[in-house]
């Protein structure tokens, strides 16, 4: 992450909406015009070095929201950001959650019980720095010694690979262990002490689709990695401290460090050729994205394998045995909701409810179960689970709002209003709670209360 500089000027037009970008001495600005209304936002932070793309973040009353546009360097133009392409009315209301910052910023302070509120100074460091790969640095700064700092290359393989996977393996879902937050992870440990990454399993002999932020998954499919095992990792080819001056010869040397004795067919190009040009080409990922990425599958021939139908959801590495079913159930539900697969949601629900008695105080679990019941329109049972979610995590605005939504669906407006009001007490910029509450007030003939909620939000963001 970085602070905005002189960001390029530009304009993005979609039906009904125009977004203009301009910079002046006071900062970088993005102006949204929609239905005759105009709103001008100052860019607070920029995501990405700009190597491929830049994403933009605005800050309103210490709440971070995403901009619907991104700048694409190859096209030298702005376009809709990933995830906004097929959505009507792009605007600045999508919360920036900690998951996003965990991969893109060094360290930050989130306000608990909110989706996207942060401390007044949200970041200690913007760009990713030493401690994210080398673990805690305080003792090392007081007395520099190789015994009080993590050297990723010398860790056991699961912990070593975790250092890069924390950011370079997005997976289908990242499921936190009970009571953990992402930032509890410190380099030196395996990720599974804090969270488990899930991915699709595909039939043997086929390959999953080529995706964004999936270098770890791809490398694991390569013949090189399968035949070399733990000897090979990201650090075999990448030195995070230095970008190679001449990538072709730099990576060729990495290949030949293992392939010096490989017997090539007589028609194979010589050992002085551009290995990566043929074996690690750049491709467009199948899951959207407007740029190309390097194919880490290191295939024999340069062709794209057709995507296979997944056969199930599996952990990248196993979590502690006692959490295996709980985490798998949560992952399956999350992936199912994200990808619109009822089958995955239902199978996750069955897995989770099988073990739920083992986690009687697990607020996240009740919240997830509640959400599935809500989707099934079993609003009474959804409310029961949301009550438990709120009981074991008493000051969470999003959870109070969920409880409010279940009562609203049950037609119990008064109780619903009470929980939604509480959600807004805990976080006045919980926009989805505000929208629901405004709807209820209007439906129940209290437009003045609806107007007061609207006014409060306007006061906060201006
Ligand atoms: C805290 C998150 C984080 C960690 C940890 C991390 N990376 Fe990255 N890495 C990123 C992000 C974000 C980018 C994209 C930066 C950009 O161009 O905006 C990136 C970019 C890269 C690039 C591309 C650089 C370029 O010039 O295009 C390589 C290679 C890379 N990382 C390797 C690694 C390796 C190897 C590790 C483990 C030792 C690692 N990273 C750990 C977040 C991380
Ligand atoms: C699991 C970690 C992870 C998460 C979560 C994540 N990103 Fe990224 N993102 C990356 C990495 C790593 C790259 C660099 C591309 C690559 O290595 O394939 C990247 C690339 C980008 C880029 C292009 C920057 C560049 O220079 O390449 C933007 C913009 C971006 N992400 C925005 C976001 C936003 C906004 C969110 C949250 C809604 C988000 N990302 C969530 C890891 C993540
Ligand atoms: C993206 C991950 C990443 C970041 C960020 C990072 N390093 Fe490293 N660092 C590594 C890896 C991986 C190695 C091991 C390289 C090897 O030996 O193959 C390493 C090795 C080192 C070494 C050599 C250690 C030894 O025993 O030989 C030093 C010194 C070092 N890093 C300092 C720093 C400093 C200072 C910073 C912050 C300015 C930093 N690193 C940031 C990943 C990172
Ligand atoms: C850590 C060692 C290592 C590194 C580094 C490495 N490879 Fe390999 N690679 C192997 C091994 C081992 C095999 C399997 C050889 C065998 O089966 O006889 C292999 C197999 C291959 C194959 C055959 C793939 C197939 O599907 O049959 C290709 C192509 C290949 N490597 C290219 C490369 C290129 C290009 C690079 C550099 C970008 C590279 N390798 C780096 C160890 C490595
Ligand atoms: C066999 C060598 C090799 C290994 C091992 C390897 N990479 Fe790469 N990686 C490359 C090459 C080659 C490029 C393209 C560099 C270029 O074009 O300058 C690349 C590019 C990248 C980039 C830039 C974005 C992109 O996709 O083009 C990222 C990020 C990255 N690698 C991350 C990783 C991570 C994380 C791992 C470990 C899971 C890893 N790499 C393992 C060779 C390797
Ligand atoms: C012009 C494209 C091209 C370049 C450049 C290239 N290769 Fe290949 N390579 C191929 C093709 C095609 C095959 C598969 C040949 C076959 O299946 O008969 C192959 C096969 C291989 C194999 C598998 C050998 C075997 O028979 O098991 C390895 C390993 C390999 N290449 C490594 C490298 C390395 C290392 C470099 C760089 C010094 C390199 N290649 C440069 C196209 C290329």
XYZ file of C-alpha atoms and ligand atoms in Angstrom:
720
model
C 0.000 0.000 0.000
C 1.060 3.549 -0.529
C -0.195 7.100 -0.200
C -1.576 8.607 -3.392
C 0.752 10.704 -5.502
C -0.073 12.306 -8.821
C -2.485 9.565 -9.883
C -3.317 9.577 -13.608
C -6.344 11.540 -14.820
C -9.115 9.501 -16.341
C -12.772 8.679 -16.624
C -14.895 5.537 -16.413
C -18.411 5.485 -17.860
C -20.981 2.776 -17.249
C -24.729 3.069 -17.883
C -26.114 5.643 -15.437
C -22.753 6.434 -13.787
C -19.618 8.438 -14.576
C -16.508 8.367 -12.384
C -13.802 10.988 -12.963
C -10.261 10.928 -11.575
C -8.105 13.981 -11.092
C -5.205 15.083 -8.901
C -4.245 18.513 -7.631
C -1.986 19.863 -4.883
C -4.529 18.905 -2.217
C -4.637 15.266 -3.266
C -6.106 12.717 -5.630
C -9.869 12.787 -6.137
C -12.527 10.527 -7.579
C -15.889 12.044 -8.446
C -18.991 9.933 -8.862
C -21.959 11.214 -10.884
C -25.052 9.092 -10.791
C -28.741 9.990 -11.263
C -27.924 13.704 -11.184
C -26.100 13.414 -7.823
C -22.411 14.202 -7.528
C -20.108 13.017 -4.750
C -16.395 13.793 -4.592
C -14.081 11.519 -2.624
C -10.465 12.012 -1.656
C -8.275 8.970 -2.254
C -6.742 8.026 1.116
C -4.607 5.033 0.130
C -3.556 3.186 -2.991
C -3.254 -0.604 -3.131
C -0.489 -2.062 -5.253
C 2.887 -0.849 -6.450
C 1.212 -0.276 -9.809
C 3.224 -3.089 -11.443
C -0.043 -4.541 -12.778
C -2.776 -2.348 -11.362
C -3.621 0.132 -8.628
C -6.707 -0.032 -6.443
C -8.035 2.919 -4.443
C -9.348 3.322 -0.900
C -11.276 6.189 0.660
C -11.658 6.896 4.365
C -14.920 8.214 5.846
C -15.040 8.697 9.634
C -12.171 6.165 10.034
C -14.025 3.635 7.899
C -12.235 2.379 4.801
C -14.218 1.802 1.603
C -13.135 0.538 -1.803
C -13.292 2.598 -4.928
C -15.119 0.863 -7.783
C -12.326 1.738 -10.223
C -8.758 0.534 -10.667
C -5.948 1.739 -12.898
C -4.563 -0.879 -15.282
C -1.014 -0.200 -16.284
C -0.887 -2.327 -19.430
C -3.895 -0.533 -20.867
C -2.776 2.763 -19.300
C -6.391 3.385 -18.397
C -8.908 3.172 -15.607
C -11.582 0.502 -15.603
C -13.943 -1.071 -13.113
C -12.078 -2.843 -10.290
C -12.314 -6.650 -10.019
C -15.671 -7.640 -8.550
C -17.526 -4.565 -9.846
C -17.706 -5.593 -13.500
C -21.229 -6.912 -13.670
C -22.720 -4.979 -10.776
C -25.207 -2.180 -11.471
C -24.563 1.277 -9.946
C -20.916 1.031 -8.892
C -20.318 3.233 -5.847
C -18.041 3.710 -2.835
C -19.988 1.650 -0.280
C -18.039 -1.619 -0.287
C -16.199 -2.039 3.051
C -12.461 -2.744 3.080
C -12.210 -5.639 5.485
C -9.083 -6.701 7.387
C -8.577 -9.663 4.982
C -7.743 -7.233 2.207
C -5.253 -5.265 4.312
C -3.640 -8.421 5.688
C -2.241 -9.129 2.204
C -1.642 -5.559 1.088
C -0.379 -3.593 4.084
C 2.274 -4.271 6.688
C 0.293 -3.751 9.894
C -2.948 -2.056 10.852
C -5.284 -1.555 13.809
C -8.888 -2.639 13.223
C -11.699 -1.645 15.607
C -13.225 -4.919 16.804
C -16.944 -5.453 16.355
C -16.991 -3.503 13.068
C -16.500 -4.591 9.505
C -14.289 -1.742 8.316
C -13.535 0.771 11.068
C -9.878 1.323 11.885
C -7.871 3.413 14.355
C -7.523 7.118 13.472
C -4.018 6.225 12.270
C -4.926 2.895 10.691
C -1.463 1.803 9.561
C 1.802 1.559 11.459
C 3.568 0.870 8.156
C 1.890 0.946 4.787
C 4.099 -1.240 2.660
C 4.961 -4.808 3.598
C 8.099 -4.808 5.713
C 10.586 -7.127 7.385
C 8.437 -8.548 10.193
C 5.847 -10.075 7.844
C 8.508 -12.563 6.672
C 11.015 -12.420 9.539
C 8.669 -12.507 12.546
C 8.774 -10.139 15.538
C 11.712 -7.732 15.288
C 11.809 -5.917 18.667
C 14.349 -8.190 20.361
C 16.433 -8.230 17.191
C 16.526 -4.431 17.050
C 17.734 -4.234 20.654
C 20.405 -6.870 20.109
C 20.931 -8.015 16.539
C 21.657 -11.734 16.414
C 20.754 -14.569 14.081
C 19.197 -16.370 17.070
C 16.376 -13.867 17.651
C 15.014 -13.458 14.113
C 13.198 -15.865 11.815
C 15.036 -16.826 8.643
C 12.251 -18.187 6.414
C 14.656 -20.377 4.420
C 15.645 -22.307 7.552
C 12.126 -23.048 8.849
C 10.547 -26.487 8.563
C 8.676 -26.718 5.228
C 5.107 -25.979 6.436
C 6.183 -22.867 8.356
C 8.549 -21.802 5.563
C 5.901 -22.065 2.867
C 3.363 -20.335 5.141
C 5.432 -17.139 5.008
C 4.571 -16.631 1.330
C 1.181 -18.380 1.402
C -0.214 -15.880 3.926
C -0.481 -13.507 0.931
C 0.136 -15.509 -2.256
C -2.428 -18.284 -1.829
C -5.909 -16.830 -1.793
C -7.744 -20.150 -1.994
C -11.517 -20.530 -1.967
C -11.887 -19.615 1.667
C -9.668 -18.764 4.616
C -11.217 -20.056 7.829
C -10.024 -18.673 11.154
C -9.661 -21.042 14.093
C -12.078 -20.247 16.939
C -11.209 -16.949 18.622
C -8.427 -16.022 16.171
C -7.891 -13.033 13.912
C -5.735 -13.050 10.764
C -3.154 -10.806 12.370
C -2.487 -13.413 15.073
C -0.342 -15.168 12.474
C 3.375 -14.497 12.846
C 6.055 -15.650 10.438
C 7.754 -18.730 11.858
C 4.539 -20.683 12.501
C 2.455 -22.798 10.142
C -0.652 -20.884 9.030
C -2.925 -23.572 10.492
C -2.222 -22.355 14.030
C -4.320 -19.348 13.007
C -6.326 -20.181 9.876
C -6.767 -22.841 7.202
C -6.853 -22.182 3.461
C -9.257 -24.309 1.407
C -9.090 -25.098 -2.293
C -10.919 -27.202 -4.856
C -9.793 -30.777 -5.351
C -9.804 -31.871 -8.997
C -9.611 -35.383 -10.454
C -6.104 -36.823 -10.784
C -4.606 -36.109 -14.195
C -6.561 -32.866 -14.671
C -5.817 -29.368 -13.472
C -7.766 -26.662 -11.722
C -8.382 -23.422 -13.615
C -5.503 -20.949 -13.779
C -6.304 -18.286 -11.199
C -5.159 -15.003 -9.717
C -3.016 -15.196 -6.527
C -2.476 -18.887 -6.726
C 1.238 -19.353 -7.408
C 1.531 -21.850 -4.522
C -1.257 -24.028 -5.861
C 0.201 -23.987 -9.364
C 3.758 -24.703 -8.319
C 2.477 -27.729 -6.372
C 1.135 -29.139 -9.658
C 4.461 -28.842 -11.470
C 6.537 -31.905 -12.171
C 9.531 -29.990 -10.750
C 7.889 -29.534 -7.356
C 6.284 -32.968 -7.218
C 9.604 -34.650 -7.994
C 11.695 -32.378 -5.738
C 9.368 -32.301 -2.712
C 10.278 -30.008 0.179
C 13.608 -29.107 -1.403
C 11.807 -26.714 -3.747
C 9.880 -23.635 -2.595
C 9.216 -20.031 -3.631
C 12.687 -19.051 -2.397
C 14.289 -21.457 -4.897
C 13.585 -18.906 -7.624
C 12.696 -15.654 -5.819
C 14.816 -13.443 -3.622
C 12.245 -11.163 -1.981
C 14.931 -8.497 -1.395
C 16.009 -8.109 -5.012
C 14.330 -7.944 -8.342
C 16.465 -9.618 -11.010
C 18.136 -7.188 -13.423
C 17.892 -9.637 -16.287
C 15.021 -12.035 -15.610
C 15.809 -14.384 -18.508
C 19.329 -15.249 -17.388
C 18.463 -15.057 -13.676
C 15.658 -17.633 -13.942
C 17.635 -19.777 -16.391
C 20.299 -20.153 -13.708
C 17.574 -21.227 -11.242
C 16.310 -23.884 -13.701
C 19.780 -25.167 -14.425
C 20.561 -25.436 -10.712
C 18.420 -28.599 -10.944
C 18.449 -29.329 -14.665
C 22.204 -29.182 -15.308
C 22.266 -32.937 -15.869
C 18.852 -33.298 -17.512
C 19.215 -35.010 -20.838
C 17.326 -32.917 -23.419
C 16.064 -34.291 -26.720
C 18.255 -33.319 -29.658
C 15.693 -30.847 -30.985
C 15.353 -29.086 -27.600
C 16.626 -25.490 -27.560
C 20.129 -25.040 -26.100
C 20.918 -24.394 -22.418
C 21.417 -20.722 -23.264
C 17.782 -20.268 -24.359
C 14.912 -18.479 -22.581
C 13.548 -21.313 -20.390
C 10.707 -19.324 -18.833
C 9.532 -17.951 -22.185
C 8.424 -21.483 -23.118
C 7.859 -23.234 -19.774
C 6.492 -20.413 -17.591
C 4.528 -18.220 -20.003
C 2.279 -15.389 -18.913
C -1.437 -16.033 -19.229
C -4.723 -14.389 -18.453
C -6.330 -16.029 -15.422
C -9.739 -17.690 -15.766
C -11.241 -15.910 -12.768
C -11.344 -12.415 -14.173
C -8.586 -9.908 -13.596
C -7.419 -7.708 -16.419
C -3.740 -8.565 -16.386
C -1.543 -11.584 -17.093
C 0.289 -13.713 -14.558
C 3.124 -16.198 -14.774
C 2.057 -19.805 -15.094
C 3.785 -21.548 -12.185
C 2.741 -25.030 -13.353
C 6.028 -25.245 -15.362
C 4.457 -27.378 -18.048
C 6.266 -29.434 -20.666
C 4.557 -27.747 -23.540
C 3.144 -24.281 -23.702
C -0.583 -24.888 -23.882
C -3.341 -24.077 -21.461
C -4.991 -27.134 -19.950
C -8.791 -27.016 -19.981
C -10.295 -26.365 -16.566
C -11.512 -29.451 -14.713
C -14.730 -29.815 -12.721
C -13.837 -29.802 -9.027
C -14.679 -32.923 -7.004
C -14.765 -31.305 -3.591
C -13.257 -28.821 -1.184
C -10.080 -29.754 0.666
C -7.631 -27.995 2.987
C -4.342 -26.828 1.496
C -2.699 -28.286 4.651
C -4.593 -30.021 7.415
C -5.691 -27.919 10.384
C -5.375 -29.377 13.923
C -7.434 -32.619 13.877
C -10.067 -31.343 16.322
C -10.878 -28.439 13.967
C -10.896 -30.423 10.708
C -14.679 -30.740 10.342
C -15.549 -27.367 11.806
C -13.176 -25.532 9.476
C -14.176 -27.604 6.438
C -17.858 -26.942 7.104
C -17.259 -23.191 7.412
C -15.135 -23.177 4.228
C -17.694 -25.088 2.224
C -20.480 -22.709 3.273
C -18.368 -19.646 2.508
C -17.283 -20.986 -0.890
C -20.842 -22.061 -1.689
C -22.245 -18.614 -0.900
C -19.489 -16.901 -2.878
C -19.871 -19.184 -5.899
C -23.659 -19.581 -5.719
C -23.534 -23.345 -5.102
C -26.394 -24.579 -2.957
C -24.807 -28.054 -2.888
C -21.662 -26.716 -1.250
C -23.655 -24.676 1.268
C -25.750 -27.713 2.225
C -22.797 -30.063 2.464
C -20.950 -27.526 4.616
C -24.018 -27.178 6.827
C -24.207 -30.951 7.352
C -20.503 -31.140 8.211
C -20.718 -28.218 10.610
C -23.844 -29.324 12.444
C -22.288 -32.776 12.938
C -19.611 -31.280 15.187
C -21.305 -28.147 16.508
C -21.765 -29.600 20.010
C -17.991 -29.605 20.389
C -17.871 -25.803 20.065
C -20.522 -24.486 22.458
C -18.996 -20.973 22.721
C -18.101 -20.477 19.053
C -19.746 -17.235 17.951
C -18.514 -17.427 14.336
C -19.916 -20.938 13.996
C -23.390 -19.902 15.221
C -23.295 -16.900 12.913
C -22.486 -19.105 9.911
C -25.149 -21.689 10.795
C -27.622 -18.846 11.312
C -26.850 -17.500 7.876
C -27.503 -20.835 6.158
C -30.839 -21.111 7.991
C -31.657 -17.565 6.921
C -30.924 -18.468 3.287
C -33.231 -21.467 3.699
C -35.882 -19.050 5.002
C -35.964 -20.814 8.397
C -35.953 -17.413 10.049
C -36.920 -18.572 13.551
C -34.015 -21.005 13.757
C -31.743 -18.443 12.127
C -32.641 -15.989 14.913
C -31.897 -18.643 17.578
C -28.398 -19.154 16.166
C -27.790 -15.437 15.710
C -28.803 -14.937 19.386
C -26.023 -17.332 20.361
C -23.578 -15.622 17.994
C -24.342 -12.310 19.717
C -24.223 -13.813 23.215
C -20.670 -15.109 22.750
C -19.457 -11.966 20.950
C -21.546 -9.251 22.581
C -20.290 -6.098 20.859
C -20.373 -6.972 17.184
C -22.251 -4.613 14.906
C -22.481 -7.072 11.953
C -23.828 -9.851 14.182
C -26.450 -7.600 15.820
C -27.477 -6.584 12.303
C -27.860 -10.235 11.265
C -30.086 -10.839 14.272
C -32.108 -7.777 13.294
C -32.485 -9.074 9.748
C -33.832 -12.423 10.972
C -36.472 -10.696 13.139
C -37.346 -8.403 10.242
C -37.916 -11.482 8.066
C -40.115 -12.944 10.814
C -42.233 -9.771 10.666
C -41.266 -8.789 14.225
C -40.378 -5.222 13.313
C -40.023 -3.866 16.835
C -37.452 -6.422 17.924
C -35.730 -6.106 14.554
C -35.495 -2.319 14.970
C -34.019 -2.745 18.436
C -31.174 -4.952 17.175
C -30.536 -2.800 14.106
C -30.419 0.315 16.277
C -27.919 -1.473 18.486
C -25.883 -2.412 15.393
C -25.769 1.295 14.503
C -24.859 2.280 18.070
C -21.877 -0.039 17.817
C -20.995 1.199 14.332
C -22.857 4.204 12.936
C -21.440 3.526 9.458
C -22.721 -0.041 9.194
C -24.395 0.805 5.889
C -26.240 -2.471 5.370
C -27.783 -2.238 8.863
C -28.740 1.391 8.161
C -30.417 0.471 4.885
C -32.496 -2.243 6.512
C -33.478 -0.018 9.429
C -34.467 2.859 7.134
C -36.644 0.406 5.187
C -38.369 -0.771 8.367
C -39.020 2.750 9.657
C -40.511 3.733 6.307
C -42.632 0.636 6.059
C -43.959 1.195 9.577
C -44.914 4.818 8.960
C -42.047 6.580 10.716
C -40.348 8.527 7.910
C -38.880 11.046 10.405
C -36.846 8.281 12.079
C -35.700 7.048 8.659
C -34.632 10.586 7.787
C -32.706 10.904 11.079
C -30.648 7.788 10.248
C -29.913 9.154 6.773
C -28.943 12.524 8.194
C -26.606 10.982 10.759
C -24.750 9.110 8.019
C -24.505 12.252 5.888
C -23.107 14.172 8.894
C -20.508 11.487 9.486
C -19.215 11.285 5.947
C -19.072 15.005 5.174
C 2.181 -9.528 3.555
C 1.884 -10.072 2.262
C 2.999 -10.701 1.449
C 3.943 -11.617 1.854
C 4.154 -12.175 3.249
C 4.680 -11.973 0.673
N 4.231 -11.264 -0.397
Fe 5.008 -11.278 -2.274
N 3.750 -9.778 -2.811
C 2.710 -9.303 -2.059
C 1.963 -8.336 -2.828
C 0.728 -7.574 -2.339
C 2.596 -8.232 -4.074
C 2.199 -7.315 -5.235
C 2.948 -6.053 -5.082
C 2.550 -5.075 -6.178
O 3.139 -5.152 -7.245
O 1.679 -4.271 -5.930
C 3.722 -9.163 -4.027
C 4.623 -9.357 -5.073
C 5.524 -10.409 -5.140
C 6.334 -10.741 -6.289
C 6.314 -10.018 -7.627
C 7.261 -8.860 -7.586
C 7.241 -8.096 -8.886
O 8.166 -7.317 -9.051
O 6.301 -8.246 -9.667
C 7.066 -11.856 -5.960
C 8.041 -12.594 -6.850
C 6.742 -12.186 -4.585
N 5.820 -11.280 -4.111
C 7.282 -13.256 -3.898
C 7.060 -13.499 -2.551
C 7.728 -14.558 -1.819
C 8.721 -15.541 -2.392
C 7.264 -14.480 -0.523
C 7.639 -15.356 0.648
C 9.070 -15.379 0.984
C 6.346 -13.352 -0.461
N 6.251 -12.795 -1.705
C 5.698 -12.926 0.674
C 2.405 -9.672 -0.769
C 3.189 -10.498 0.020
C -4.740 -13.560 0.012
C -4.141 -12.267 -0.096
C -4.886 -11.185 -0.838
C -6.139 -10.687 -0.560
C -7.130 -11.162 0.500
C -6.334 -9.588 -1.465
N -5.253 -9.446 -2.299
Fe -5.011 -8.078 -3.785
N -3.324 -9.009 -4.386
C -2.657 -9.973 -3.652
C -1.408 -10.288 -4.320
C -0.388 -11.300 -3.843
C -1.345 -9.470 -5.480
C -0.238 -9.429 -6.534
C -0.649 -10.262 -7.736
C -0.131 -11.666 -7.669
O 0.836 -11.948 -7.000
O -0.694 -12.577 -8.299
C -2.572 -8.672 -5.471
C -2.895 -7.702 -6.434
C -3.838 -6.701 -6.224
C -3.958 -5.500 -7.004
C -3.085 -5.134 -8.184
C -1.809 -4.556 -7.628
C -0.588 -4.837 -8.447
O 0.254 -3.975 -8.514
O -0.472 -5.942 -8.971
C -4.981 -4.755 -6.460
C -5.471 -3.386 -6.902
C -5.518 -5.518 -5.353
N -4.802 -6.705 -5.250
C -6.555 -5.110 -4.545
C -7.126 -5.891 -3.538
C -8.280 -5.500 -2.748
C -9.022 -4.184 -2.858
C -8.527 -6.537 -1.877
C -9.627 -6.664 -0.833
C -10.972 -6.515 -1.291
C -7.529 -7.566 -2.137
N -6.693 -7.131 -3.129
C -7.456 -8.765 -1.466
C -3.086 -10.576 -2.487
C -4.340 -10.401 -1.932
C 8.605 -11.042 1.459
C 9.373 -11.669 2.518
C 10.556 -10.923 3.084
C 10.605 -9.622 3.489
C 9.478 -8.598 3.467
C 11.929 -9.419 4.000
N 12.665 -10.562 3.897
Fe 14.622 -10.837 4.484
N 14.565 -12.765 3.841
C 13.468 -13.378 3.284
C 13.831 -14.729 2.911
C 12.918 -15.725 2.249
C 15.190 -14.904 3.280
C 16.037 -16.153 3.095
C 16.756 -16.068 1.791
C 17.558 -17.334 1.581
O 18.444 -17.595 2.391
O 17.305 -18.024 0.630
C 15.615 -13.653 3.854
C 16.912 -13.424 4.326
C 17.302 -12.236 4.940
C 18.613 -12.007 5.493
C 19.752 -12.993 5.479
C 19.630 -13.827 6.716
C 20.726 -14.878 6.828
O 20.791 -15.505 7.883
O 21.449 -15.075 5.850
C 18.614 -10.758 6.009
C 19.736 -10.047 6.726
C 17.294 -10.183 5.781
N 16.528 -11.122 5.110
C 16.894 -8.926 6.179
C 15.658 -8.350 5.884
C 15.278 -7.001 6.254
C 16.155 -6.029 7.056
C 14.022 -6.798 5.788
C 13.160 -5.538 5.858
C 13.759 -4.352 5.294
C 13.618 -8.019 5.126
N 14.630 -8.932 5.197
C 12.378 -8.216 4.527
C 12.223 -12.824 3.092
C 11.863 -11.509 3.352
C 14.424 -27.772 -7.285
C 14.825 -28.370 -8.549
C 14.154 -27.865 -9.803
C 14.128 -26.588 -10.296
C 14.667 -25.323 -9.650
C 13.480 -26.665 -11.580
N 13.116 -27.956 -11.857
Fe 12.205 -28.615 -13.531
N 12.106 -30.470 -12.754
C 12.734 -30.876 -11.610
C 12.567 -32.308 -11.452
C 13.149 -33.158 -10.323
C 11.808 -32.734 -12.561
C 11.346 -34.135 -12.883
C 12.430 -34.780 -13.687
C 12.068 -36.167 -14.048
O 10.935 -36.570 -13.870
O 12.972 -36.829 -14.555
C 11.534 -31.566 -13.366
C 10.815 -31.579 -14.544
C 10.721 -30.492 -15.429
C 10.040 -30.509 -16.700
C 9.253 -31.651 -17.292
C 7.796 -31.424 -16.955
C 6.893 -32.554 -17.326
O 5.684 -32.348 -17.130
O 7.352 -33.607 -17.749
C 10.193 -29.281 -17.264
C 9.648 -28.794 -18.579
C 10.985 -28.504 -16.328
N 11.290 -29.267 -15.230
C 11.380 -27.208 -16.559
C 11.968 -26.387 -15.603
C 12.225 -24.993 -15.798
C 11.959 -24.228 -17.076
C 12.746 -24.516 -14.632
C 13.141 -23.102 -14.304
C 12.094 -22.094 -14.475
C 12.828 -25.648 -13.711
N 12.338 -26.746 -14.334
C 13.312 -25.557 -12.398
C 13.389 -30.085 -10.692
C 13.537 -28.724 -10.792
C 10.914 -22.375 -10.845
C 11.050 -21.005 -10.488
C 9.946 -20.352 -9.684
C 9.410 -20.764 -8.488
C 9.803 -21.976 -7.666
C 8.459 -19.768 -8.109
N 8.390 -18.777 -9.040
Fe 7.270 -17.099 -8.997
N 7.929 -16.518 -10.804
C 8.873 -17.224 -11.537
C 9.061 -16.539 -12.813
C 10.001 -16.987 -13.921
C 8.236 -15.382 -12.787
C 8.102 -14.305 -13.881
C 9.185 -13.283 -13.652
C 9.264 -12.235 -14.732
O 8.477 -12.280 -15.669
O 10.105 -11.343 -14.571
C 7.535 -15.403 -11.509
C 6.639 -14.440 -11.100
C 6.033 -14.415 -9.849
C 5.179 -13.348 -9.363
C 4.780 -12.085 -10.111
C 3.348 -12.206 -10.608
C 3.188 -13.165 -11.750
O 2.490 -14.197 -11.565
O 3.726 -12.916 -12.838
C 4.781 -13.705 -8.110
C 3.868 -12.936 -7.194
C 5.410 -14.980 -7.807
N 6.157 -15.381 -8.876
C 5.234 -15.651 -6.614
C 5.743 -16.920 -6.354
C 5.438 -17.683 -5.157
C 4.537 -17.215 -4.042
C 6.114 -18.859 -5.249
C 6.059 -20.045 -4.308
C 4.773 -20.681 -4.185
C 6.857 -18.841 -6.512
N 6.575 -17.653 -7.153
C 7.705 -19.841 -6.952
C 9.528 -18.369 -11.173
C 9.282 -19.107 -10.030
C 11.399 -22.765 -27.562
C 10.761 -23.275 -26.378
C 11.644 -23.910 -25.302
C 12.703 -23.346 -24.648
C 13.345 -21.987 -24.892
C 13.094 -24.299 -23.632
N 12.329 -25.422 -23.687
Fe 12.426 -27.020 -22.477
N 11.084 -28.006 -23.615
C 10.369 -27.450 -24.637
C 9.454 -28.443 -25.180
C 8.476 -28.224 -26.318
C 9.668 -29.622 -24.423
C 8.948 -30.939 -24.563
C 9.685 -31.794 -25.518
C 8.940 -33.109 -25.712
O 7.959 -33.373 -25.031
O 9.396 -33.845 -26.556
C 10.674 -29.293 -23.438
C 11.133 -30.194 -22.486
C 11.891 -29.812 -21.372
C 12.197 -30.644 -20.244
C 11.755 -32.069 -20.055
C 12.864 -32.944 -20.612
C 12.474 -34.376 -20.653
O 12.606 -34.938 -21.729
O 12.011 -34.916 -19.649
C 12.940 -29.913 -19.373
C 13.494 -30.344 -18.025
C 13.128 -28.623 -19.989
N 12.482 -28.579 -21.193
C 13.836 -27.591 -19.409
C 14.217 -26.453 -20.088
C 15.204 -25.512 -19.603
C 15.957 -25.639 -18.298
C 15.294 -24.521 -20.535
C 16.203 -23.321 -20.519
C 17.636 -23.652 -20.547
C 14.342 -24.845 -21.606
N 13.728 -26.024 -21.295
C 14.142 -24.069 -22.725
C 10.466 -26.143 -25.095
C 11.426 -25.217 -24.705
